[in-house]
Coordinates of C-alpha atoms in Angstrom, one line a residue:
M29 CA 171.3 98.7 -113.8
A30 CA 174.9 96.1 -112.8
K31 CA 176.2 98.9 -110.7
A32 CA 173.2 98.4 -108.3
K33 CA 173.3 94.4 -108.6
L34 CA 176.6 95.3 -107.0
K35 CA 176.3 97.5 -104.4
T36 CA 174.1 94.9 -103.1
K37 CA 175.6 91.7 -103.1
T38 CA 178.6 93.7 -101.9
K39 CA 176.3 95.1 -98.5
S40 CA 174.9 91.3 -98.4
N41 CA 178.5 89.9 -97.5
K42 CA 179.5 92.7 -95.2
S43 CA 176.2 91.9 -93.7
D44 CA 177.5 88.0 -93.7
A45 CA 180.7 88.3 -92.7
S46 CA 179.6 90.6 -89.8
L47 CA 176.6 88.3 -88.4
L48 CA 179.4 85.3 -89.0
G49 CA 182.1 87.1 -87.0
L50 CA 179.6 87.8 -84.0
S51 CA 178.1 84.0 -84.0
Q52 CA 182.5 83.4 -83.8
N53 CA 183.2 85.5 -81.3
Y54 CA 180.0 84.2 -78.6
I55 CA 180.6 80.7 -79.5
A56 CA 183.8 81.2 -78.5
Q57 CA 182.6 83.2 -75.1
Y58 CA 180.2 80.6 -74.4
G59 CA 183.5 78.5 -75.0
K60 CA 185.7 80.0 -72.7
F61 CA 183.0 80.5 -69.8
V62 CA 181.8 76.6 -70.0
I63 CA 185.7 75.7 -69.6
E64 CA 186.4 78.2 -67.2
Q65 CA 183.5 78.0 -65.0
R66 CA 181.6 75.0 -65.5
A67 CA 183.7 71.3 -66.9
V68 CA 186.9 71.7 -66.1
P69 CA 188.5 72.0 -62.1
D70 CA 191.4 73.8 -60.7
F71 CA 193.9 71.9 -59.9
R72 CA 194.3 73.0 -56.2
D73 CA 191.7 71.2 -54.6
G74 CA 190.0 68.8 -58.0
L75 CA 187.0 71.2 -58.0
K76 CA 184.9 72.4 -60.4
P77 CA 182.8 75.5 -59.5
V78 CA 179.3 73.7 -58.8
Q79 CA 181.2 71.4 -56.5
R80 CA 183.1 73.9 -54.7
R81 CA 179.9 76.0 -54.3
I82 CA 178.2 73.4 -52.7
L83 CA 180.8 72.7 -50.4
W84 CA 180.8 76.2 -49.5
A85 CA 177.1 76.9 -49.5
S86 CA 177.7 73.7 -46.3
R87 CA 180.5 75.5 -44.6
R88 CA 178.3 79.2 -45.0
M89 CA 175.0 77.4 -43.6
S90 CA 174.1 78.7 -40.6
P91 CA 175.0 76.3 -38.4
P92 CA 177.6 75.2 -40.5
L93 CA 177.5 71.9 -42.2
K94 CA 179.5 69.7 -40.3
Y95 CA 181.0 66.3 -40.5
N96 CA 180.2 65.1 -37.1
G97 CA 177.2 68.1 -37.3
E98 CA 173.5 67.1 -38.2
Y99 CA 172.4 66.1 -41.5
K100 CA 169.9 68.8 -43.3
K101 CA 167.6 68.3 -46.5
A102 CA 169.6 68.1 -49.4
A103 CA 167.1 71.0 -50.4
R104 CA 168.4 73.4 -48.3
L105 CA 172.0 72.7 -49.2
V106 CA 170.8 73.3 -52.9
G107 CA 168.9 76.4 -52.2
D108 CA 171.9 78.2 -50.0
T109 CA 173.9 76.8 -53.8
M110 CA 171.8 78.0 -56.6
G111 CA 170.5 81.4 -54.3
K112 CA 174.0 82.7 -52.7
Y113 CA 176.8 81.1 -55.3
H114 CA 175.8 79.2 -58.6
P115 CA 172.9 80.9 -60.4
H116 CA 172.1 77.9 -62.3
G117 CA 169.4 75.0 -62.5
D118 CA 168.7 73.4 -59.4
S119 CA 168.4 69.8 -61.3
S120 CA 172.4 70.4 -62.2
I121 CA 173.2 71.0 -58.6
Y122 CA 171.9 68.2 -57.0
A123 CA 173.2 65.6 -60.2
A124 CA 176.4 67.4 -59.1
M125 CA 175.7 66.4 -55.4
V126 CA 174.7 62.8 -56.0
D127 CA 178.0 62.9 -57.7
M128 CA 179.9 63.6 -54.9
A129 CA 178.5 61.3 -52.9
A130 CA 179.4 57.0 -52.3
P131 CA 178.5 55.0 -54.2
H132 CA 179.4 57.4 -57.0
C133 CA 182.7 58.9 -55.9
T134 CA 185.8 57.1 -55.0
V135 CA 186.5 59.5 -51.9
P136 CA 183.0 61.1 -51.1
M137 CA 182.6 64.7 -50.4
I138 CA 179.0 64.2 -49.5
D139 CA 177.6 62.1 -46.7
G140 CA 173.9 61.3 -47.9
Q141 CA 171.2 59.9 -46.0
G142 CA 168.5 58.3 -47.9
N143 CA 168.6 56.9 -51.6
W144 CA 171.6 59.1 -53.4
G145 CA 171.2 56.5 -56.1
T146 CA 173.0 53.2 -57.6
I147 CA 173.8 52.3 -60.8
T148 CA 170.0 50.5 -61.4
E149 CA 168.0 53.3 -60.0
N150 CA 168.1 57.1 -59.5
A151 CA 168.9 59.1 -56.9
A152 CA 165.6 60.4 -55.1
A153 CA 164.3 63.7 -55.1
Y154 CA 166.3 66.7 -53.4
R155 CA 163.1 66.8 -51.4
Y156 CA 163.4 63.4 -49.8
T157 CA 167.5 63.0 -49.1
E158 CA 169.6 64.6 -46.8
C159 CA 173.2 65.5 -46.5
R160 CA 176.0 66.8 -44.6
P161 CA 180.4 66.9 -46.0
T162 CA 182.4 63.9 -45.2
K163 CA 185.1 64.4 -43.0
Y164 CA 186.9 64.4 -46.0
A165 CA 185.8 67.2 -47.8
D166 CA 185.4 69.0 -44.0
T167 CA 189.1 68.5 -42.6
C168 CA 191.2 67.9 -46.1
L169 CA 189.5 70.0 -48.4
M170 CA 188.2 73.1 -46.4
P171 CA 190.6 72.8 -43.1
S172 CA 189.5 75.9 -41.3
E173 CA 193.0 76.9 -39.7
Y174 CA 193.9 77.4 -43.8
M175 CA 190.8 79.0 -45.0
N176 CA 192.4 82.1 -43.6
I177 CA 195.2 82.2 -46.1
T178 CA 193.0 81.0 -49.4
N179 CA 192.2 84.1 -51.8
Y180 CA 188.1 85.4 -51.8
I181 CA 186.3 87.0 -54.9
P182 CA 183.0 88.4 -54.8
N183 CA 179.9 86.1 -55.3
Y184 CA 177.6 86.3 -58.1
D185 CA 176.2 89.4 -56.9
G186 CA 178.4 91.0 -54.8
A187 CA 176.3 90.2 -52.0
D188 CA 179.1 87.6 -50.2
E189 CA 182.4 86.6 -51.4
E190 CA 183.4 82.7 -52.2
P191 CA 186.8 81.0 -52.3
V192 CA 189.1 81.3 -55.2
Y193 CA 189.6 77.3 -54.4
F194 CA 190.2 75.2 -51.3
P195 CA 193.7 74.8 -49.4
A196 CA 193.0 71.4 -50.3
L197 CA 196.0 69.5 -48.4
Y198 CA 195.4 65.9 -50.9
P199 CA 195.5 65.5 -54.3
N200 CA 191.3 65.2 -54.8
L201 CA 191.9 65.7 -58.7
L202 CA 193.6 62.2 -58.8
L203 CA 191.7 60.9 -55.7
N204 CA 188.9 61.8 -57.2
G205 CA 189.4 61.7 -61.2
V206 CA 187.5 63.9 -63.5
F207 CA 184.9 64.1 -66.7
G208 CA 183.8 67.5 -67.9
I209 CA 183.0 68.0 -71.6
A210 CA 183.1 71.4 -72.5
V211 CA 183.3 72.9 -76.4
G212 CA 186.2 71.3 -78.1
V213 CA 187.5 70.1 -74.8
T214 CA 186.9 66.6 -73.5
A215 CA 188.3 66.3 -69.3
G216 CA 189.3 62.5 -68.5
I217 CA 191.6 61.7 -65.4
P218 CA 190.9 58.3 -63.7
P219 CA 190.6 58.7 -60.0
L220 CA 194.3 57.1 -58.9
H221 CA 195.1 55.0 -55.4
I222 CA 196.8 57.3 -52.5
D223 CA 199.8 55.0 -52.0
G224 CA 200.7 55.4 -55.7
L225 CA 200.4 58.8 -55.3
M226 CA 202.2 59.3 -51.9
H227 CA 205.5 57.3 -53.4
M228 CA 206.0 60.1 -56.6
I229 CA 205.0 63.3 -54.1
E230 CA 208.1 61.9 -52.0
M231 CA 210.3 61.5 -55.2
V232 CA 208.8 65.2 -56.1
I233 CA 209.7 66.5 -52.9
A234 CA 213.4 64.9 -53.5
D235 CA 213.9 66.9 -56.7
K236 CA 213.0 63.3 -58.5
T237 CA 210.9 63.9 -62.0
I238 CA 208.3 61.6 -62.7
T239 CA 209.2 59.9 -66.1
P240 CA 205.9 57.9 -67.8
K241 CA 208.2 54.6 -66.5
I242 CA 208.0 55.2 -63.0
A243 CA 204.6 57.0 -63.3
T244 CA 203.5 52.9 -64.4
K245 CA 205.3 51.3 -61.4
Y246 CA 203.5 53.6 -58.7
L247 CA 199.9 53.9 -60.8
R248 CA 196.8 52.2 -59.4
F249 CA 193.5 52.9 -61.0
N250 CA 190.7 53.2 -58.5
Y251 CA 187.3 54.0 -59.4
P252 CA 184.7 53.1 -57.3
Y253 CA 184.0 49.4 -58.5
K254 CA 187.5 48.2 -58.7
P255 CA 186.7 48.1 -62.5
H256 CA 189.8 46.2 -64.1
C257 CA 192.1 48.6 -66.9
T258 CA 192.1 46.0 -69.6
S259 CA 194.4 48.8 -72.1
I260 CA 197.4 47.7 -73.7
D261 CA 200.7 49.0 -72.4
D262 CA 201.3 51.3 -75.4
D263 CA 197.8 53.3 -74.6
I264 CA 198.4 53.3 -70.9
M265 CA 202.1 54.7 -71.5
E266 CA 200.6 57.1 -74.3
W267 CA 198.4 58.8 -72.1
L268 CA 201.6 58.7 -69.4
T269 CA 203.7 60.1 -72.2
T270 CA 201.2 62.7 -74.0
G271 CA 198.5 63.2 -71.4
R272 CA 195.8 62.4 -74.1
G273 CA 195.1 59.0 -75.0
S274 CA 192.2 55.7 -74.6
L275 CA 191.9 53.4 -71.8
V276 CA 189.5 49.7 -71.2
F277 CA 188.3 49.1 -68.0
S278 CA 186.4 46.0 -67.8
P279 CA 184.3 44.1 -65.3
T280 CA 185.4 40.8 -63.7
V281 CA 183.6 37.6 -64.9
T282 CA 182.8 34.7 -63.6
V283 CA 181.0 31.1 -65.5
D284 CA 178.7 29.5 -63.3
E285 CA 178.3 26.4 -65.7
D286 CA 175.5 25.1 -63.6
K287 CA 173.3 27.6 -63.6
K288 CA 174.1 28.6 -67.3
M289 CA 174.6 32.3 -66.1
M290 CA 178.0 35.0 -66.7
I291 CA 178.3 37.0 -63.5
V292 CA 179.6 40.9 -63.4
T293 CA 181.3 42.2 -60.2
N294 CA 183.5 45.5 -60.3
L295 CA 181.6 47.0 -63.3
P296 CA 183.0 50.5 -65.0
N297 CA 181.4 53.6 -63.1
F298 CA 180.6 55.1 -66.8
F299 CA 177.6 52.5 -66.7
N300 CA 173.9 51.9 -66.0
W301 CA 171.1 49.7 -65.8
D302 CA 170.2 51.4 -69.4
T303 CA 173.0 51.2 -71.0
I304 CA 173.6 47.5 -70.0
I305 CA 169.7 46.4 -71.5
K306 CA 170.5 48.6 -75.1
R307 CA 173.7 46.5 -75.0
L308 CA 172.6 43.1 -74.4
S309 CA 169.6 43.8 -77.3
Q310 CA 171.5 43.8 -80.2
K311 CA 170.6 41.3 -82.3
K312 CA 174.0 39.4 -82.6
F313 CA 173.3 38.8 -79.1
D314 CA 169.3 36.9 -79.8
R315 CA 170.9 33.6 -79.2
V316 CA 172.5 33.3 -76.7
V317 CA 171.2 35.7 -74.1
A318 CA 168.2 35.2 -72.1
M319 CA 167.7 38.2 -69.7
P320 CA 170.3 40.2 -67.6
V321 CA 169.7 40.2 -63.8
D322 CA 170.7 42.8 -60.8
M323 CA 171.9 40.6 -57.8
S324 CA 173.6 43.3 -56.0
D325 CA 172.3 42.8 -52.4
K326 CA 173.8 44.1 -48.9
R327 CA 176.0 41.1 -48.8
N328 CA 178.4 42.5 -52.0
R329 CA 178.3 45.7 -49.7
G330 CA 176.4 47.5 -52.2
V331 CA 178.6 46.7 -55.1
P332 CA 177.4 46.5 -58.1
T333 CA 176.7 42.6 -59.5
F334 CA 174.8 41.3 -62.3
G335 CA 173.8 38.1 -63.8
V336 CA 173.5 37.1 -67.4
K337 CA 170.8 34.4 -68.4
F338 CA 172.0 32.7 -71.3
K339 CA 169.3 30.5 -72.9
T340 CA 169.0 27.1 -72.2
T341 CA 169.4 25.7 -75.8
V342 CA 173.0 26.9 -75.2
S343 CA 174.9 24.0 -73.7
R344 CA 176.6 22.9 -70.6
D345 CA 180.1 23.0 -72.5
D346 CA 178.9 26.1 -74.7
V347 CA 178.5 28.4 -71.5
H348 CA 182.1 29.3 -71.7
D349 CA 182.2 30.4 -75.0
A350 CA 179.1 32.4 -75.0
A351 CA 180.7 34.2 -71.7
K352 CA 183.1 35.5 -74.2
L353 CA 180.9 36.7 -77.1
V354 CA 178.8 38.8 -74.1
A355 CA 181.9 40.1 -71.6
P356 CA 182.6 43.0 -74.0
V357 CA 179.4 44.5 -73.8
F358 CA 180.6 45.4 -70.3
D359 CA 183.9 47.0 -71.3
I360 CA 184.6 50.8 -71.4
T361 CA 187.0 52.7 -73.8
A362 CA 187.4 56.3 -71.3
R363 CA 189.0 58.6 -73.4
M364 CA 191.5 60.7 -71.2
S365 CA 192.9 64.3 -71.0
T366 CA 195.4 65.7 -68.5
V367 CA 193.5 69.2 -68.6
Y368 CA 192.2 72.0 -65.8
N369 CA 192.5 75.7 -64.2
I370 CA 194.8 77.6 -62.7
R371 CA 191.7 79.8 -60.8
H372 CA 193.8 83.6 -59.5
A373 CA 192.5 85.9 -57.0
D374 CA 191.5 88.6 -60.4
E375 CA 189.1 85.9 -61.2
S376 CA 191.5 85.1 -64.7
V377 CA 191.8 81.4 -65.6
D378 CA 194.4 79.6 -66.9
F379 CA 193.9 76.1 -68.9
K380 CA 196.3 73.9 -68.6
T381 CA 197.4 70.7 -70.6
S382 CA 200.2 68.2 -68.9
T383 CA 201.2 64.4 -68.6
L384 CA 200.6 63.2 -64.7
G385 CA 203.4 63.3 -64.0
E386 CA 203.6 67.3 -64.6
L387 CA 200.6 67.3 -63.0
I388 CA 201.3 65.7 -59.7
T389 CA 204.8 67.8 -59.7
R390 CA 202.5 70.7 -60.3
W391 CA 200.4 70.0 -57.1
T392 CA 203.0 69.2 -54.9
Y393 CA 204.7 72.6 -55.3
Y394 CA 202.0 73.9 -54.7
R395 CA 201.2 72.2 -51.4
V396 CA 204.7 73.0 -50.0
D397 CA 203.7 76.6 -50.9
L398 CA 200.6 76.4 -49.2
E399 CA 202.5 75.6 -46.3
K400 CA 204.8 78.0 -46.1
R401 CA 202.2 80.5 -46.6
F402 CA 200.2 79.0 -43.6
Q403 CA 203.4 78.8 -41.5
Q404 CA 204.1 82.5 -42.2
Y405 CA 200.1 83.5 -41.2
Q406 CA 201.0 81.3 -38.0
M407 CA 203.9 83.2 -37.5
D408 CA 202.6 86.6 -38.1
K409 CA 199.5 85.5 -35.7
L410 CA 201.4 84.2 -32.9
S411 CA 203.8 87.5 -33.1
E412 CA 200.7 89.5 -32.1
A413 CA 199.8 87.4 -29.5
I414 CA 203.5 87.6 -27.5
A415 CA 203.2 91.7 -27.9
Q416 CA 200.2 91.3 -26.3
Q417 CA 201.5 89.0 -23.5
E418 CA 204.2 91.1 -23.4
L419 CA 201.7 94.2 -23.3
M420 CA 199.9 92.8 -20.4
M421 CA 203.5 92.3 -18.8
L422 CA 203.3 96.1 -18.9
A423 CA 200.1 96.3 -17.8
V424 CA 200.2 93.9 -14.7
A425 CA 203.7 96.2 -13.8
N426 CA 202.1 99.5 -13.4
K427 CA 198.6 98.8 -12.2
K428 CA 198.6 102.0 -9.9
I429 CA 199.3 103.7 -12.6
I430 CA 196.0 102.5 -14.5
M431 CA 194.3 102.6 -12.3
Q432 CA 195.4 107.0 -11.2
S433 CA 194.4 107.1 -15.4
L434 CA 190.8 106.0 -14.7
D435 CA 190.2 109.3 -13.1
Q436 CA 191.7 111.6 -15.7
V437 CA 189.5 113.1 -18.7
D438 CA 191.7 111.4 -21.1
P439 CA 193.1 108.1 -20.1
A440 CA 194.7 107.1 -23.0
K441 CA 196.7 109.7 -23.5
V442 CA 198.3 109.3 -19.7
L443 CA 199.7 106.2 -20.3
V444 CA 201.0 107.0 -23.9
T445 CA 203.3 109.7 -21.9
K446 CA 204.2 107.5 -18.4
L447 CA 204.5 103.9 -20.0
K448 CA 205.7 105.3 -23.6
I449 CA 203.3 103.2 -25.5
S450 CA 200.9 103.9 -28.2
L451 CA 197.5 105.2 -28.7
E452 CA 196.5 102.0 -29.8
Q453 CA 198.6 99.8 -26.8
A454 CA 197.1 101.7 -24.1
N455 CA 193.4 101.6 -25.8
Y456 CA 193.9 97.6 -25.5
I457 CA 194.9 98.0 -22.2
L458 CA 192.0 100.1 -21.5
D459 CA 189.5 97.7 -23.2
K460 CA 190.3 95.6 -20.4
Q461 CA 188.1 94.3 -17.7
I462 CA 190.4 96.6 -14.6
R463 CA 189.1 92.7 -12.9
S464 CA 190.7 90.4 -15.0
L465 CA 193.8 92.8 -15.1
S466 CA 193.6 92.8 -11.3
R467 CA 193.9 88.4 -11.5
M468 CA 196.9 88.6 -13.8
S469 CA 200.2 87.4 -12.2
G470 CA 203.3 88.0 -13.7
D471 CA 204.2 84.3 -13.4
E472 CA 200.7 83.2 -15.6
I473 CA 202.1 85.6 -18.4
R474 CA 205.6 84.5 -19.0
H475 CA 204.4 81.3 -18.9
K476 CA 202.4 81.9 -21.4
I477 CA 204.6 83.8 -22.9
T478 CA 207.3 80.5 -23.0
E479 CA 204.3 78.8 -24.6
L480 CA 203.6 81.2 -27.5
S481 CA 207.8 81.6 -28.0
S482 CA 208.5 77.8 -28.8
A483 CA 205.2 77.9 -31.0
S484 CA 206.2 80.6 -32.7
K485 CA 209.7 78.3 -33.3
T486 CA 208.0 75.5 -34.4
A487 CA 206.5 77.3 -37.2
K488 CA 209.5 79.2 -38.4
K489 CA 210.7 75.7 -38.2
H490 CA 208.3 74.8 -40.4
F491 CA 208.5 77.6 -42.6
N492 CA 212.1 76.9 -43.4
N493 CA 211.6 73.2 -43.4
P494 CA 207.9 72.9 -45.0
E495 CA 208.5 69.5 -47.2
P496 CA 208.5 67.5 -43.7
K497 CA 205.2 68.1 -42.5
V498 CA 203.9 68.6 -45.3
L499 CA 204.2 64.6 -45.9
A500 CA 203.6 64.1 -41.8
D501 CA 200.3 65.4 -42.3
M502 CA 199.6 63.7 -45.3
N503 CA 200.3 60.2 -43.9
A504 CA 198.9 61.0 -41.0
G505 CA 195.3 61.4 -42.2
L506 CA 196.3 58.6 -44.9
K507 CA 192.5 56.9 -43.3
L508 CA 190.3 59.4 -44.8
V509 CA 191.4 58.7 -48.5
E510 CA 192.6 54.8 -48.2
T511 CA 190.3 52.8 -50.0
P512 CA 190.6 49.2 -51.7
T513 CA 192.6 48.9 -55.0
L514 CA 193.5 46.8 -57.7
P515 CA 196.9 46.9 -59.4
I516 CA 197.2 48.3 -62.7
K517 CA 198.5 44.8 -64.4
N518 CA 195.0 42.8 -63.6
R519 CA 192.7 41.5 -66.5
R520 CA 189.4 40.4 -66.8
A521 CA 188.8 36.8 -65.0
K522 CA 188.7 33.8 -66.8

């Protein structure tokens, strides 16, 4: 009897261990999927998969959605994204689209028409709103000429393809920042102003190291509503040194003594109206706070402005003390973690954690390599075009032979023999219309060859020394990414 009990207990243990192992395996697979396919962006284009697929679906529409073209219903783009590239819920796709539009995004990637929401209200349903990519998204994240050199993978059902990453010309991950929660991982990178980023990119190109001390010199946080970073220097240095830390962001607070009101602007973007009401309803504020008031209007260009009215029992002299008591309600402590993915053409993904300086360095190396690959692509394309023009020069000089070959059973074979060219070249000549061939002149073709050769020399120059071209192109497009900013040392207004 004892042996039977022992055998039953052993089976139960094995079953429990097997179930535990299976559960751990499933949780690990799910966690890996969320990190790779949902919450963490690729460092090159700074986009999560859903964001990349939204923009890619806009490019693949017929006709493509362009920044200077017509708006389309957001429902159409949500449907194309979900049906072709991102087989998940329509609500999560639209939520991502809203976050990519103004006023929620520092450098917007979606140009929205209609009600795309504010801190005090949600965006309208996607059947009411319209959208198209912004010029920044269309020309800086998805530059048409560079899309030829990026890697593509099959979409989820194999009926189409999608890019592994966009060949971004600017560090979108750092310009727009990221916040995402995965299993055991939180991605938190604040948006940074382009002026400081350009200084640090130039330093990397000059073979200088971005130390935490150097980063503090150029670092400028750049959330859309421009809150101030009020963290102590040690906390900022911890994030810059380790890649992890907590930063405090605070609004601008002013006091109107006559109206007994505290006016709050430059609110941290993590807030919404419900959060403000909930925080102000705490018991310790009962004796001073009457109500919050939304004062946002067109005069302050859509920047959320809130008034906190104090009770009539608060004297004029006590208004400033009341404001000091209430002001911390609008502070936000944001957990920062500099993490990102590196996606590969074989669909594998490397997850990385680094410091800000290391991330800027990695992105700069990517951008220089992207330019080298693009210039190599240009040289190959120009070399092919020059060869075609030289072939046409040969054809123009031998028009009579070509015309006579047309009377033969196999004209291509005749041209191969008489002009000493390949069968492919012979077919290329024969595919040209006789009328266009007769109109061609040697001088015209020589001029084209000269132009193509000059362009090839320029491409080779940029290939051998891509860094000046990278900086020149980035400086030329700064207007697309520049936004007003506040320095890192700013504290809350008194």
